[in-house]
Amino acid sequence: MSEGPDVSVTPIPPELQGKVTITSLDKIYNWGRRNSVWPMFFGLACCAIEMICTAASRFDLSRFGMEIMRPSPRQADLLIVSGTVTKKMAPQIVRLYDQMAEPKYVLAMGACASGGGPFKEGYNVVPGIDQFIPVDVYVPGCPPTPQALLHGLIHLQHKIDGQSLREVAWYRRETAAEVPLPLLGPDLINPGQAGLLRERAAQASAQGGAASPTLPSS
Amino acid sequence: MTSSPAKTLEQGIEARLGDALAHETRPGYTGYRVEAARLVEAARTLRDDFHYDYLSCVTGVDQLPEGKLEVVYHLFRTQGGGALVLHTLLPRDDPHLPSLVSLFPGAELQEREAYDMYGIRFDGHPDLRRILMWEGFAGWPMRKDWKEAFYEQEGKPFDARWPGGRARRSEDQNPFGSNVEYPPGFTLEGYVPEGEDALYASFGRIEPGGNGSGLRTDRMLINLGPQHPSTHGIFRMVAVLEGETIVDIKPVVGYLHRNHEKIGERNTFLMNMPFTDRLDYINSLSNNFGYALAVEKLMGIRPPERAEYIRVIMAELGRISNHLWFIGFLLNDLGAYFTPALYAIQDRELILDLFEAITGSRMMCNYFRFGGVARDLPEGALERIRELVEERLPHKIDELDEFLSGSEILRGRSIGVGVLPPERAIAFAAAGPVLRASGVAYDVRRAEPYGIYDRFDFDVAVRTHGDVYDRYLIRLDEMRESLKIVRQALRDIPAGEIQTGKATYQVRVPAGESYARVDGPKGELGYYVVSNGKPNPWRYHVRPPSFISLTPLGEMCRGQKIADAVVILGSIDITLGEVDR
Ligand code: SF4
C-alpha cells in the first residue's frame, strides 16, 4: 500500500482539472443503468395503450433513457406488465421473465397487474402478476396515466440507485433458479403448489373421490 | 301499418317457413323459435329468398330454470333494416345442433365460442375446439351452475360489501384460487398438459410441397405471438408456410379473455358500464353507447335531446381518435418505425384531453348512463371541440393523407394485398371499415339508425377493392365524415337536460331480451342483453366486431407472403380487449 500514490496529496494535473470526477464504482455503475433501462416491447391490455402514450412524443420516455423498447426479452431490462394477466397468458409471461437477462426488473402497471383489478373475480384471471414473479414497482390506476407510469419509473430509478454491486443477487456465485412455468391443466397449476396438490390428491383417492385444492372457506 | 315493408316481409317469411318457425312467446322476446333439426333449412331459405345474408351474432344462453340451453341467432339484411332473431332450445345434457358455418362462414369463431363457454356442440363445424380458454380446461364456464374460484354470490352488490361495507378479499377465502377438481391420484410429476396438439392437428397433415419449379421445399409451421411486436397485443397466429408463402393461417385468441360476460352477469346493469370501457379500450365511448342503447331498449326510455347530441359528438370523436391510432400503427406494421404513429398519437392526445375534461378520464370514460350521460359538458368544452374539428383535425387528416397515401412503400405493400371480395365479406360477417372497404355500403348508422343519426347528413364511406390499401383509405374517409357529423351536431346541439328521469344506481329493467348495435370504429358492435327482471342481467353478450372480422383472416392471407400477414392483420384493426373480452 505504501508504494501507491498518496491520493490525498497528489495534485490533480492542470489539464485534468474540472474534467475528472471521482466516484464510487456503485454510483457510476448505477448511474449508467438507471438511465438506460430498456423496457420490453410487450403490451398486455388497456394499460399498454397508456404505456405507448408514455413512450410517445408528449410524455417522452426517452428523457429517462427508456425509449428503446426491445421486443426480445433477452435485450430488455424491464418487464412492464401492462395489463390483465390471464391464466392462459401466465405461462408465457413467466417464460418471458425467465428469458430476460439479469439485472432485470418488473413493474406492475395498473390495477390488473398489481392485484387482478376489475377483472379479479374472473375464472381466467390471475390476481396479480406477483403470484408468479417478483415485482419491483407497483403503479396503481386503471389505467395509470402516463404521469403515473413515469412516477413509477422514477421510483424504479431510485431503487436502482440504492443497489450495491456487492449485494445484488445477480453477482452471487450461484445462479438464480428459474421461476417454474405454470401449467395449463384443468385450471392453471402453479408448480409452487405441487405439494399441496399431491396432498389433496392422496386424500381424495383415499376417499375415492376427486381431488380439489380448494380449502373450505372459513 | 299492415302494408309496411317490414310487415310484408314478415308475412312472406311466415308463409314460406310457417311450419319451421314458431313465434317466440316468452314475454319481452322477439323473433322465432326453430327446432334444431330445421335450423339449416330455415337459415338457408332466409338467406337465399329473403336476403337475410348477414349473420351478425351467434350466442348461447343458459336457461337454467327451464333446464335448457339456448342458441340465439341475429340475422340482418345488408340492404338495411332490423334483426330477425332465431332461438333454438336444446337439452342441457348433450346439447348439439347443426352448425351454420357452411351457410355463413362468419359463424365459425362464434360457434366455437359458444362451444367453449357452454359446451354446445355444433355438428358439422369444421374445427370445433375451445377458443377463449385452453384445451383441457375443466368445465363450461358460462353455464350458470359453474362457479368460478372467487365466487361469492349470484349477483352484486355482494352482501359482504354493501351496505355494511365489510370487504373481505376473495383470495383470503380461497387462498389457492382454484375450484377445479383434479382426478384421483393426480400428481404433477407425471402430468402432461393437453397442450396444443389439437390446434396443430387442425391444419391437417403438413406435407412437404413444391413450388412447381421442381425445387423441393419444406412446409413449415410457425407461431407469431402471443408476444410479438406487431400483433397489437397478445394475439397469436399460427401459420403454415411454404417458403415465404402462406398456405394456411389461423388466429389463436383468448390470451386476454377476462371473463367480461361472466362478470357482467354478476354485475348490476349499471356496473357493467365501466366494464364496457375496457372492451375496445381504444374508444370506450362507442362501447358505452351500444350498451346504453341495449338497456334503454329494454327499459323503453330515450335520453333527452341534449344528451343525444353529446353522445354523437363523443362517439364520433372517439372514432377519429381510433382511426388516427389505426393509421399510425398500420404504418408501424409496414415498417415505418413509429414516425407516423407519433404524429397520429399527438393529435389523439388532444382528443383525449377533451375526454378527460368532459368525462374525467382519458381512456376509460364511463360516460353514458341509461337515459342520458353522466354529466353535462363543462364550460368551454364545445368551443374546444369546435376548434379541434374546424381547425386542427381537418389539416391533420389532410397531412396524413398527403404524406402517406401516395407513398411508394405504402402503396407497394398494400395494393392488392389481402383482398376480401364483397360476397365473402358479407358471408364472413366482417364489420365496419373492413366490410365497407370491400364495396358493401353497410353502415349501421344508416341501415338501422340509432340515437339521432338519422338527422345528420353524411356519406357512408365505401371503397371497392377490398385490399389493405382501401382499408387504409376508408379510415381517412370515415374521419372526414365524422368531422362532418360533429360539425352538424355542434351547430344543432340544444341546451337542456342530460338525463331522462332520475339518475340512480339501480335501474329497473323489465324482463325480456334486447339486441342493440352501433357502428363503432371497428364495425358493428352489438350487445345482447337478457333480463329476467332482477337487478342483474341474466345474459349479457357482446358481439365483438374485431373478433368476428378475424374469421376471414385465413382467407385473406392464403397465398400471400408471411410479412403481409402482419399488415393484413393490422388492416382489420383489432383490439384484444374486445376480441377476447
Ligand atoms: S388496470 Fe384497468 S386499464 Fe389496466 S389492464 Fe386492467 S382493466 Fe385495463
JSON list of C-alpha atoms in Angstrom, two decimals, chain A residues 40-50 52-59 67-73 83-90 92-93 96 112 115 118-127 131 142-147 183-202 204-206 208-218, chain B residues 117 130-138 141-142 146 148-151 156 158 168-189 191 193-195 226-229 233-234 236 252-260 262-263 266-267 275 278 281-282 325 329 332 337-338 341-343 345-346 348-350 352-353 356 361-364 576:
[
{"chain": "A", "resi": 40, "resn": "MET", "atom": "CA", "xyz": [-39.64, -4.89, -23.17]},
{"chain": "A", "resi": 41, "resn": "PHE", "atom": "CA", "xyz": [-41.93, -4.10, -26.08]},
{"chain": "A", "resi": 42, "resn": "PHE", "atom": "CA", "xyz": [-44.76, -6.02, -24.59]},
{"chain": "A", "resi": 43, "resn": "GLY", "atom": "CA", "xyz": [-48.31, -4.85, -24.11]},
{"chain": "A", "resi": 44, "resn": "LEU", "atom": "CA", "xyz": [-50.95, -6.90, -22.41]},
{"chain": "A", "resi": 45, "resn": "ALA", "atom": "CA", "xyz": [-54.14, -4.91, -22.32]},
{"chain": "A", "resi": 46, "resn": "CYS", "atom": "CA", "xyz": [-55.61, -1.46, -21.94]},
{"chain": "A", "resi": 47, "resn": "CYS", "atom": "CA", "xyz": [-52.70, -0.27, -19.83]},
{"chain": "A", "resi": 48, "resn": "ALA", "atom": "CA", "xyz": [-50.39, -0.93, -22.77]},
{"chain": "A", "resi": 49, "resn": "ILE", "atom": "CA", "xyz": [-52.08, 1.89, -24.65]},
{"chain": "A", "resi": 50, "resn": "GLU", "atom": "CA", "xyz": [-51.14, 4.31, -21.93]},
{"chain": "A", "resi": 52, "resn": "ILE", "atom": "CA", "xyz": [-47.37, 3.61, -25.64]},
{"chain": "A", "resi": 53, "resn": "CYS", "atom": "CA", "xyz": [-48.64, 7.12, -24.99]},
{"chain": "A", "resi": 54, "resn": "THR", "atom": "CA", "xyz": [-45.97, 7.50, -22.33]},
{"chain": "A", "resi": 55, "resn": "ALA", "atom": "CA", "xyz": [-43.36, 6.50, -24.84]},
{"chain": "A", "resi": 56, "resn": "ALA", "atom": "CA", "xyz": [-44.73, 8.87, -27.48]},
{"chain": "A", "resi": 57, "resn": "SER", "atom": "CA", "xyz": [-43.65, 12.42, -28.01]},
{"chain": "A", "resi": 58, "resn": "ARG", "atom": "CA", "xyz": [-45.85, 14.16, -25.49]},
{"chain": "A", "resi": 59, "resn": "PHE", "atom": "CA", "xyz": [-44.65, 12.34, -22.41]},
{"chain": "A", "resi": 67, "resn": "GLU", "atom": "CA", "xyz": [-37.39, 4.78, -25.03]},
{"chain": "A", "resi": 68, "resn": "ILE", "atom": "CA", "xyz": [-35.67, 1.82, -26.54]},
{"chain": "A", "resi": 69, "resn": "MET", "atom": "CA", "xyz": [-38.30, -0.84, -26.33]},
{"chain": "A", "resi": 70, "resn": "ARG", "atom": "CA", "xyz": [-36.99, -4.23, -27.21]},
{"chain": "A", "resi": 71, "resn": "PRO", "atom": "CA", "xyz": [-39.32, -6.91, -28.47]},
{"chain": "A", "resi": 72, "resn": "SER", "atom": "CA", "xyz": [-36.92, -9.59, -27.36]},
{"chain": "A", "resi": 73, "resn": "PRO", "atom": "CA", "xyz": [-36.75, -10.37, -23.66]},
{"chain": "A", "resi": 83, "resn": "GLY", "atom": "CA", "xyz": [-52.49, -5.20, -18.20]},
{"chain": "A", "resi": 84, "resn": "THR", "atom": "CA", "xyz": [-54.57, -8.09, -17.05]},
{"chain": "A", "resi": 85, "resn": "VAL", "atom": "CA", "xyz": [-52.67, -11.30, -16.53]},
{"chain": "A", "resi": 86, "resn": "THR", "atom": "CA", "xyz": [-54.85, -14.16, -17.62]},
{"chain": "A", "resi": 87, "resn": "LYS", "atom": "CA", "xyz": [-54.30, -17.76, -16.76]},
{"chain": "A", "resi": 88, "resn": "LYS", "atom": "CA", "xyz": [-53.88, -18.57, -20.40]},
{"chain": "A", "resi": 89, "resn": "MET", "atom": "CA", "xyz": [-51.14, -15.97, -20.72]},
{"chain": "A", "resi": 90, "resn": "ALA", "atom": "CA", "xyz": [-49.40, -16.56, -17.39]},
{"chain": "A", "resi": 92, "resn": "GLN", "atom": "CA", "xyz": [-45.83, -17.02, -21.42]},
{"chain": "A", "resi": 93, "resn": "ILE", "atom": "CA", "xyz": [-45.21, -14.09, -19.10]},
{"chain": "A", "resi": 96, "resn": "LEU", "atom": "CA", "xyz": [-40.52, -14.11, -20.87]},
{"chain": "A", "resi": 112, "resn": "CYS", "atom": "CA", "xyz": [-54.90, -5.68, -13.01]},
{"chain": "A", "resi": 115, "resn": "GLY", "atom": "CA", "xyz": [-53.87, -7.41, -8.00]},
{"chain": "A", "resi": 118, "resn": "PRO", "atom": "CA", "xyz": [-61.71, -5.04, -12.03]},
{"chain": "A", "resi": 119, "resn": "PHE", "atom": "CA", "xyz": [-61.47, -8.50, -13.51]},
{"chain": "A", "resi": 120, "resn": "LYS", "atom": "CA", "xyz": [-60.08, -10.23, -10.46]},
{"chain": "A", "resi": 121, "resn": "GLU", "atom": "CA", "xyz": [-63.14, -12.37, -9.86]},
{"chain": "A", "resi": 122, "resn": "GLY", "atom": "CA", "xyz": [-62.93, -13.85, -13.34]},
{"chain": "A", "resi": 123, "resn": "TYR", "atom": "CA", "xyz": [-62.20, -17.52, -13.85]},
{"chain": "A", "resi": 124, "resn": "ASN", "atom": "CA", "xyz": [-59.36, -16.85, -16.26]},
{"chain": "A", "resi": 125, "resn": "VAL", "atom": "CA", "xyz": [-57.69, -14.02, -14.39]},
{"chain": "A", "resi": 126, "resn": "VAL", "atom": "CA", "xyz": [-54.61, -14.22, -12.22]},
{"chain": "A", "resi": 127, "resn": "PRO", "atom": "CA", "xyz": [-54.99, -11.85, -9.26]},
{"chain": "A", "resi": 131, "resn": "GLN", "atom": "CA", "xyz": [-48.36, -14.60, -7.76]},
{"chain": "A", "resi": 142, "resn": "CYS", "atom": "CA", "xyz": [-56.93, 1.80, -14.19]},
{"chain": "A", "resi": 143, "resn": "PRO", "atom": "CA", "xyz": [-55.19, 2.67, -16.39]},
{"chain": "A", "resi": 144, "resn": "PRO", "atom": "CA", "xyz": [-52.45, 4.67, -14.72]},
{"chain": "A", "resi": 145, "resn": "THR", "atom": "CA", "xyz": [-51.99, 7.93, -16.54]},
{"chain": "A", "resi": 146, "resn": "PRO", "atom": "CA", "xyz": [-48.69, 8.43, -18.32]},
{"chain": "A", "resi": 147, "resn": "GLN", "atom": "CA", "xyz": [-47.66, 10.67, -15.46]},
{"chain": "A", "resi": 183, "resn": "LEU", "atom": "CA", "xyz": [-49.08, -25.34, -16.33]},
{"chain": "A", "resi": 184, "resn": "LEU", "atom": "CA", "xyz": [-52.39, -25.17, -18.13]},
{"chain": "A", "resi": 185, "resn": "GLY", "atom": "CA", "xyz": [-54.20, -28.17, -16.74]},
{"chain": "A", "resi": 186, "resn": "PRO", "atom": "CA", "xyz": [-57.83, -28.40, -15.68]},
{"chain": "A", "resi": 187, "resn": "ASP", "atom": "CA", "xyz": [-57.06, -24.99, -14.22]},
{"chain": "A", "resi": 188, "resn": "LEU", "atom": "CA", "xyz": [-53.86, -23.03, -14.01]},
{"chain": "A", "resi": 189, "resn": "ILE", "atom": "CA", "xyz": [-51.45, -25.10, -11.95]},
{"chain": "A", "resi": 190, "resn": "ASN", "atom": "CA", "xyz": [-48.79, -23.31, -10.01]},
{"chain": "A", "resi": 191, "resn": "PRO", "atom": "CA", "xyz": [-45.86, -25.69, -9.59]},
{"chain": "A", "resi": 192, "resn": "GLY", "atom": "CA", "xyz": [-45.20, -23.94, -6.30]},
{"chain": "A", "resi": 193, "resn": "GLN", "atom": "CA", "xyz": [-48.30, -25.64, -5.01]},
{"chain": "A", "resi": 194, "resn": "ALA", "atom": "CA", "xyz": [-47.22, -29.11, -6.08]},
{"chain": "A", "resi": 195, "resn": "GLY", "atom": "CA", "xyz": [-47.01, -30.33, -2.51]},
{"chain": "A", "resi": 196, "resn": "LEU", "atom": "CA", "xyz": [-50.48, -29.20, -1.72]},
{"chain": "A", "resi": 197, "resn": "LEU", "atom": "CA", "xyz": [-51.88, -30.76, -4.84]},
{"chain": "A", "resi": 198, "resn": "ARG", "atom": "CA", "xyz": [-50.22, -34.05, -4.00]},
{"chain": "A", "resi": 199, "resn": "GLU", "atom": "CA", "xyz": [-51.65, -33.99, -0.53]},
{"chain": "A", "resi": 200, "resn": "ARG", "atom": "CA", "xyz": [-55.15, -33.29, -1.77]},
{"chain": "A", "resi": 201, "resn": "ALA", "atom": "CA", "xyz": [-54.99, -35.95, -4.42]},
{"chain": "A", "resi": 202, "resn": "ALA", "atom": "CA", "xyz": [-53.81, -38.54, -1.93]},
{"chain": "A", "resi": 204, "resn": "ALA", "atom": "CA", "xyz": [-59.11, -37.81, -2.32]},
{"chain": "A", "resi": 205, "resn": "SER", "atom": "CA", "xyz": [-58.01, -41.18, -3.59]},
{"chain": "A", "resi": 206, "resn": "ALA", "atom": "CA", "xyz": [-58.18, -42.47, -0.03]},
{"chain": "A", "resi": 208, "resn": "GLY", "atom": "CA", "xyz": [-62.35, -42.49, -3.55]},
{"chain": "A", "resi": 209, "resn": "GLY", "atom": "CA", "xyz": [-63.39, -39.07, -4.80]},
{"chain": "A", "resi": 210, "resn": "ALA", "atom": "CA", "xyz": [-61.92, -36.35, -6.92]},
{"chain": "A", "resi": 211, "resn": "ALA", "atom": "CA", "xyz": [-59.35, -34.02, -5.52]},
{"chain": "A", "resi": 212, "resn": "SER", "atom": "CA", "xyz": [-59.98, -30.38, -5.17]},
{"chain": "A", "resi": 213, "resn": "PRO", "atom": "CA", "xyz": [-57.32, -27.97, -4.00]},
{"chain": "A", "resi": 214, "resn": "THR", "atom": "CA", "xyz": [-59.97, -25.67, -2.66]},
{"chain": "A", "resi": 215, "resn": "LEU", "atom": "CA", "xyz": [-59.73, -25.07, 1.01]},
{"chain": "A", "resi": 216, "resn": "PRO", "atom": "CA", "xyz": [-63.01, -24.67, 2.81]},
{"chain": "A", "resi": 217, "resn": "SER", "atom": "CA", "xyz": [-63.67, -21.01, 3.28]},
{"chain": "A", "resi": 218, "resn": "SER", "atom": "CA", "xyz": [-63.58, -20.07, 6.90]},
{"chain": "B", "resi": 117, "resn": "MET", "atom": "CA", "xyz": [-68.40, -21.29, -22.95]},
{"chain": "B", "resi": 130, "resn": "ARG", "atom": "CA", "xyz": [-62.01, -24.35, -27.40]},
{"chain": "B", "resi": 131, "resn": "ILE", "atom": "CA", "xyz": [-61.24, -20.82, -28.37]},
{"chain": "B", "resi": 132, "resn": "LEU", "atom": "CA", "xyz": [-61.03, -18.47, -25.42]},
{"chain": "B", "resi": 133, "resn": "MET", "atom": "CA", "xyz": [-59.96, -21.00, -22.81]},
{"chain": "B", "resi": 134, "resn": "TRP", "atom": "CA", "xyz": [-57.31, -23.59, -23.39]},
{"chain": "B", "resi": 135, "resn": "GLU", "atom": "CA", "xyz": [-57.80, -27.17, -24.44]},
{"chain": "B", "resi": 136, "resn": "GLY", "atom": "CA", "xyz": [-58.07, -29.26, -21.29]},
{"chain": "B", "resi": 137, "resn": "PHE", "atom": "CA", "xyz": [-59.77, -26.64, -19.14]},
{"chain": "B", "resi": 138, "resn": "ALA", "atom": "CA", "xyz": [-62.35, -28.22, -16.89]},
{"chain": "B", "resi": 141, "resn": "PRO", "atom": "CA", "xyz": [-67.56, -21.51, -17.60]},
{"chain": "B", "resi": 142, "resn": "MET", "atom": "CA", "xyz": [-70.55, -19.51, -18.77]},
{"chain": "B", "resi": 146, "resn": "TRP", "atom": "CA", "xyz": [-70.46, -23.31, -12.98]},
{"chain": "B", "resi": 148, "resn": "GLU", "atom": "CA", "xyz": [-65.52, -19.52, -10.53]},
{"chain": "B", "resi": 149, "resn": "ALA", "atom": "CA", "xyz": [-62.82, -19.78, -7.90]},
{"chain": "B", "resi": 150, "resn": "PHE", "atom": "CA", "xyz": [-63.54, -16.42, -6.35]},
{"chain": "B", "resi": 151, "resn": "TYR", "atom": "CA", "xyz": [-67.28, -16.96, -6.41]},
{"chain": "B", "resi": 156, "resn": "LYS", "atom": "CA", "xyz": [-73.91, -7.92, -6.92]},
{"chain": "B", "resi": 158, "resn": "PHE", "atom": "CA", "xyz": [-72.34, -8.61, -2.62]},
{"chain": "B", "resi": 168, "resn": "ARG", "atom": "CA", "xyz": [-63.12, -9.35, 2.56]},
{"chain": "B", "resi": 169, "resn": "ARG", "atom": "CA", "xyz": [-60.61, -10.27, 0.00]},
{"chain": "B", "resi": 170, "resn": "SER", "atom": "CA", "xyz": [-61.73, -13.19, -2.05]},
{"chain": "B", "resi": 171, "resn": "GLU", "atom": "CA", "xyz": [-58.27, -14.69, -2.22]},
{"chain": "B", "resi": 172, "resn": "ASP", "atom": "CA", "xyz": [-58.24, -14.96, 1.55]},
{"chain": "B", "resi": 173, "resn": "GLN", "atom": "CA", "xyz": [-61.33, -17.08, 1.39]},
{"chain": "B", "resi": 174, "resn": "ASN", "atom": "CA", "xyz": [-59.99, -19.29, -1.29]},
{"chain": "B", "resi": 175, "resn": "PRO", "atom": "CA", "xyz": [-56.26, -18.93, -0.95]},
{"chain": "B", "resi": 176, "resn": "PHE", "atom": "CA", "xyz": [-55.44, -21.32, -3.72]},
{"chain": "B", "resi": 177, "resn": "GLY", "atom": "CA", "xyz": [-57.64, -19.57, -6.18]},
{"chain": "B", "resi": 178, "resn": "SER", "atom": "CA", "xyz": [-58.83, -22.76, -7.67]},
{"chain": "B", "resi": 179, "resn": "ASN", "atom": "CA", "xyz": [-62.10, -24.57, -7.69]},
{"chain": "B", "resi": 180, "resn": "VAL", "atom": "CA", "xyz": [-61.32, -27.27, -10.15]},
{"chain": "B", "resi": 181, "resn": "GLU", "atom": "CA", "xyz": [-61.39, -30.92, -9.31]},
{"chain": "B", "resi": 182, "resn": "TYR", "atom": "CA", "xyz": [-58.39, -32.96, -10.18]},
{"chain": "B", "resi": 183, "resn": "PRO", "atom": "CA", "xyz": [-58.82, -36.65, -10.91]},
{"chain": "B", "resi": 184, "resn": "PRO", "atom": "CA", "xyz": [-57.94, -39.04, -8.07]},
{"chain": "B", "resi": 185, "resn": "GLY", "atom": "CA", "xyz": [-54.29, -39.89, -7.91]},
{"chain": "B", "resi": 186, "resn": "PHE", "atom": "CA", "xyz": [-53.38, -36.72, -9.78]},
{"chain": "B", "resi": 187, "resn": "THR", "atom": "CA", "xyz": [-49.73, -35.90, -9.47]},
{"chain": "B", "resi": 188, "resn": "LEU", "atom": "CA", "xyz": [-47.89, -33.07, -11.03]},
{"chain": "B", "resi": 189, "resn": "GLU", "atom": "CA", "xyz": [-44.85, -35.20, -11.80]},
{"chain": "B", "resi": 191, "resn": "TYR", "atom": "CA", "xyz": [-48.79, -34.75, -15.69]},
{"chain": "B", "resi": 193, "resn": "PRO", "atom": "CA", "xyz": [-50.96, -30.80, -20.19]},
{"chain": "B", "resi": 194, "resn": "GLU", "atom": "CA", "xyz": [-53.15, -31.38, -23.17]},
{"chain": "B", "resi": 195, "resn": "GLY", "atom": "CA", "xyz": [-51.20, -28.68, -24.96]},
{"chain": "B", "resi": 226, "resn": "PRO", "atom": "CA", "xyz": [-48.70, -14.09, -28.37]},
{"chain": "B", "resi": 227, "resn": "GLN", "atom": "CA", "xyz": [-45.71, -11.90, -27.56]},
{"chain": "B", "resi": 228, "resn": "HIS", "atom": "CA", "xyz": [-44.89, -10.28, -30.86]},
{"chain": "B", "resi": 229, "resn": "PRO", "atom": "CA", "xyz": [-44.33, -6.61, -31.56]},
{"chain": "B", "resi": 233, "resn": "GLY", "atom": "CA", "xyz": [-51.48, -7.03, -28.11]},
{"chain": "B", "resi": 234, "resn": "ILE", "atom": "CA", "xyz": [-51.37, -10.60, -27.07]},
{"chain": "B", "resi": 236, "resn": "ARG", "atom": "CA", "xyz": [-51.31, -15.21, -31.83]},
{"chain": "B", "resi": 252, "resn": "VAL", "atom": "CA", "xyz": [-55.41, -18.18, -31.78]},
{"chain": "B", "resi": 253, "resn": "VAL", "atom": "CA", "xyz": [-57.09, -15.96, -29.25]},
{"chain": "B", "resi": 254, "resn": "GLY", "atom": "CA", "xyz": [-58.10, -15.94, -25.62]},
{"chain": "B", "resi": 255, "resn": "TYR", "atom": "CA", "xyz": [-54.90, -14.66, -24.09]},
{"chain": "B", "resi": 256, "resn": "LEU", "atom": "CA", "xyz": [-56.77, -11.66, -22.81]},
{"chain": "B", "resi": 257, "resn": "HIS", "atom": "CA", "xyz": [-60.01, -13.43, -22.01]},
{"chain": "B", "resi": 258, "resn": "ARG", "atom": "CA", "xyz": [-61.06, -11.55, -18.90]},
{"chain": "B", "resi": 259, "resn": "ASN", "atom": "CA", "xyz": [-64.45, -13.14, -18.43]},
{"chain": "B", "resi": 260, "resn": "HIS", "atom": "CA", "xyz": [-66.25, -9.98, -19.29]},
{"chain": "B", "resi": 262, "resn": "LYS", "atom": "CA", "xyz": [-69.46, -13.90, -16.65]},
{"chain": "B", "resi": 263, "resn": "ILE", "atom": "CA", "xyz": [-68.57, -10.88, -14.54]},
{"chain": "B", "resi": 266, "resn": "ARG", "atom": "CA", "xyz": [-72.95, -10.90, -11.73]},
{"chain": "B", "resi": 267, "resn": "ASN", "atom": "CA", "xyz": [-72.85, -7.12, -12.01]},
{"chain": "B", "resi": 275, "resn": "PHE", "atom": "CA", "xyz": [-66.55, -2.68, -17.87]},
{"chain": "B", "resi": 278, "resn": "ARG", "atom": "CA", "xyz": [-62.41, -2.00, -21.23]},
{"chain": "B", "resi": 281, "resn": "TYR", "atom": "CA", "xyz": [-60.15, 0.21, -24.88]},
{"chain": "B", "resi": 282, "resn": "ILE", "atom": "CA", "xyz": [-59.07, 2.49, -27.70]},
{"chain": "B", "resi": 325, "resn": "TRP", "atom": "CA", "xyz": [-54.30, 5.36, -33.87]},
{"chain": "B", "resi": 329, "resn": "PHE", "atom": "CA", "xyz": [-49.94, 1.60, -36.21]},
{"chain": "B", "resi": 332, "resn": "ASN", "atom": "CA", "xyz": [-45.76, 0.73, -38.00]},
{"chain": "B", "resi": 337, "resn": "TYR", "atom": "CA", "xyz": [-40.98, 2.55, -37.41]},
{"chain": "B", "resi": 338, "resn": "PHE", "atom": "CA", "xyz": [-43.05, 4.84, -35.19]},
{"chain": "B", "resi": 341, "resn": "ALA", "atom": "CA", "xyz": [-47.58, 6.74, -35.10]},
{"chain": "B", "resi": 342, "resn": "LEU", "atom": "CA", "xyz": [-46.02, 9.58, -33.17]},
{"chain": "B", "resi": 343, "resn": "TYR", "atom": "CA", "xyz": [-47.74, 12.11, -35.37]},
{"chain": "B", "resi": 345, "resn": "ILE", "atom": "CA", "xyz": [-50.75, 9.99, -31.27]},
{"chain": "B", "resi": 346, "resn": "GLN", "atom": "CA", "xyz": [-50.04, 13.67, -30.96]},
{"chain": "B", "resi": 348, "resn": "ARG", "atom": "CA", "xyz": [-55.12, 11.71, -30.43]},
{"chain": "B", "resi": 349, "resn": "GLU", "atom": "CA", "xyz": [-53.80, 13.26, -27.24]},
{"chain": "B", "resi": 350, "resn": "LEU", "atom": "CA", "xyz": [-55.76, 16.42, -27.99]},
{"chain": "B", "resi": 352, "resn": "LEU", "atom": "CA", "xyz": [-58.05, 12.52, -25.05]},
{"chain": "B", "resi": 353, "resn": "ASP", "atom": "CA", "xyz": [-57.57, 15.81, -23.24]},
{"chain": "B", "resi": 356, "resn": "GLU", "atom": "CA", "xyz": [-60.56, 13.94, -19.73]},
{"chain": "B", "resi": 361, "resn": "SER", "atom": "CA", "xyz": [-60.72, 10.03, -17.75]},
{"chain": "B", "resi": 362, "resn": "ARG", "atom": "CA", "xyz": [-58.53, 9.84, -20.79]},
{"chain": "B", "resi": 363, "resn": "MET", "atom": "CA", "xyz": [-59.35, 6.35, -21.86]},
{"chain": "B", "resi": 364, "resn": "MET", "atom": "CA", "xyz": [-61.95, 4.76, -19.65]},
{"chain": "B", "resi": 576, "resn": "LEU", "atom": "CA", "xyz": [-57.59, -7.63, -27.97]}
]
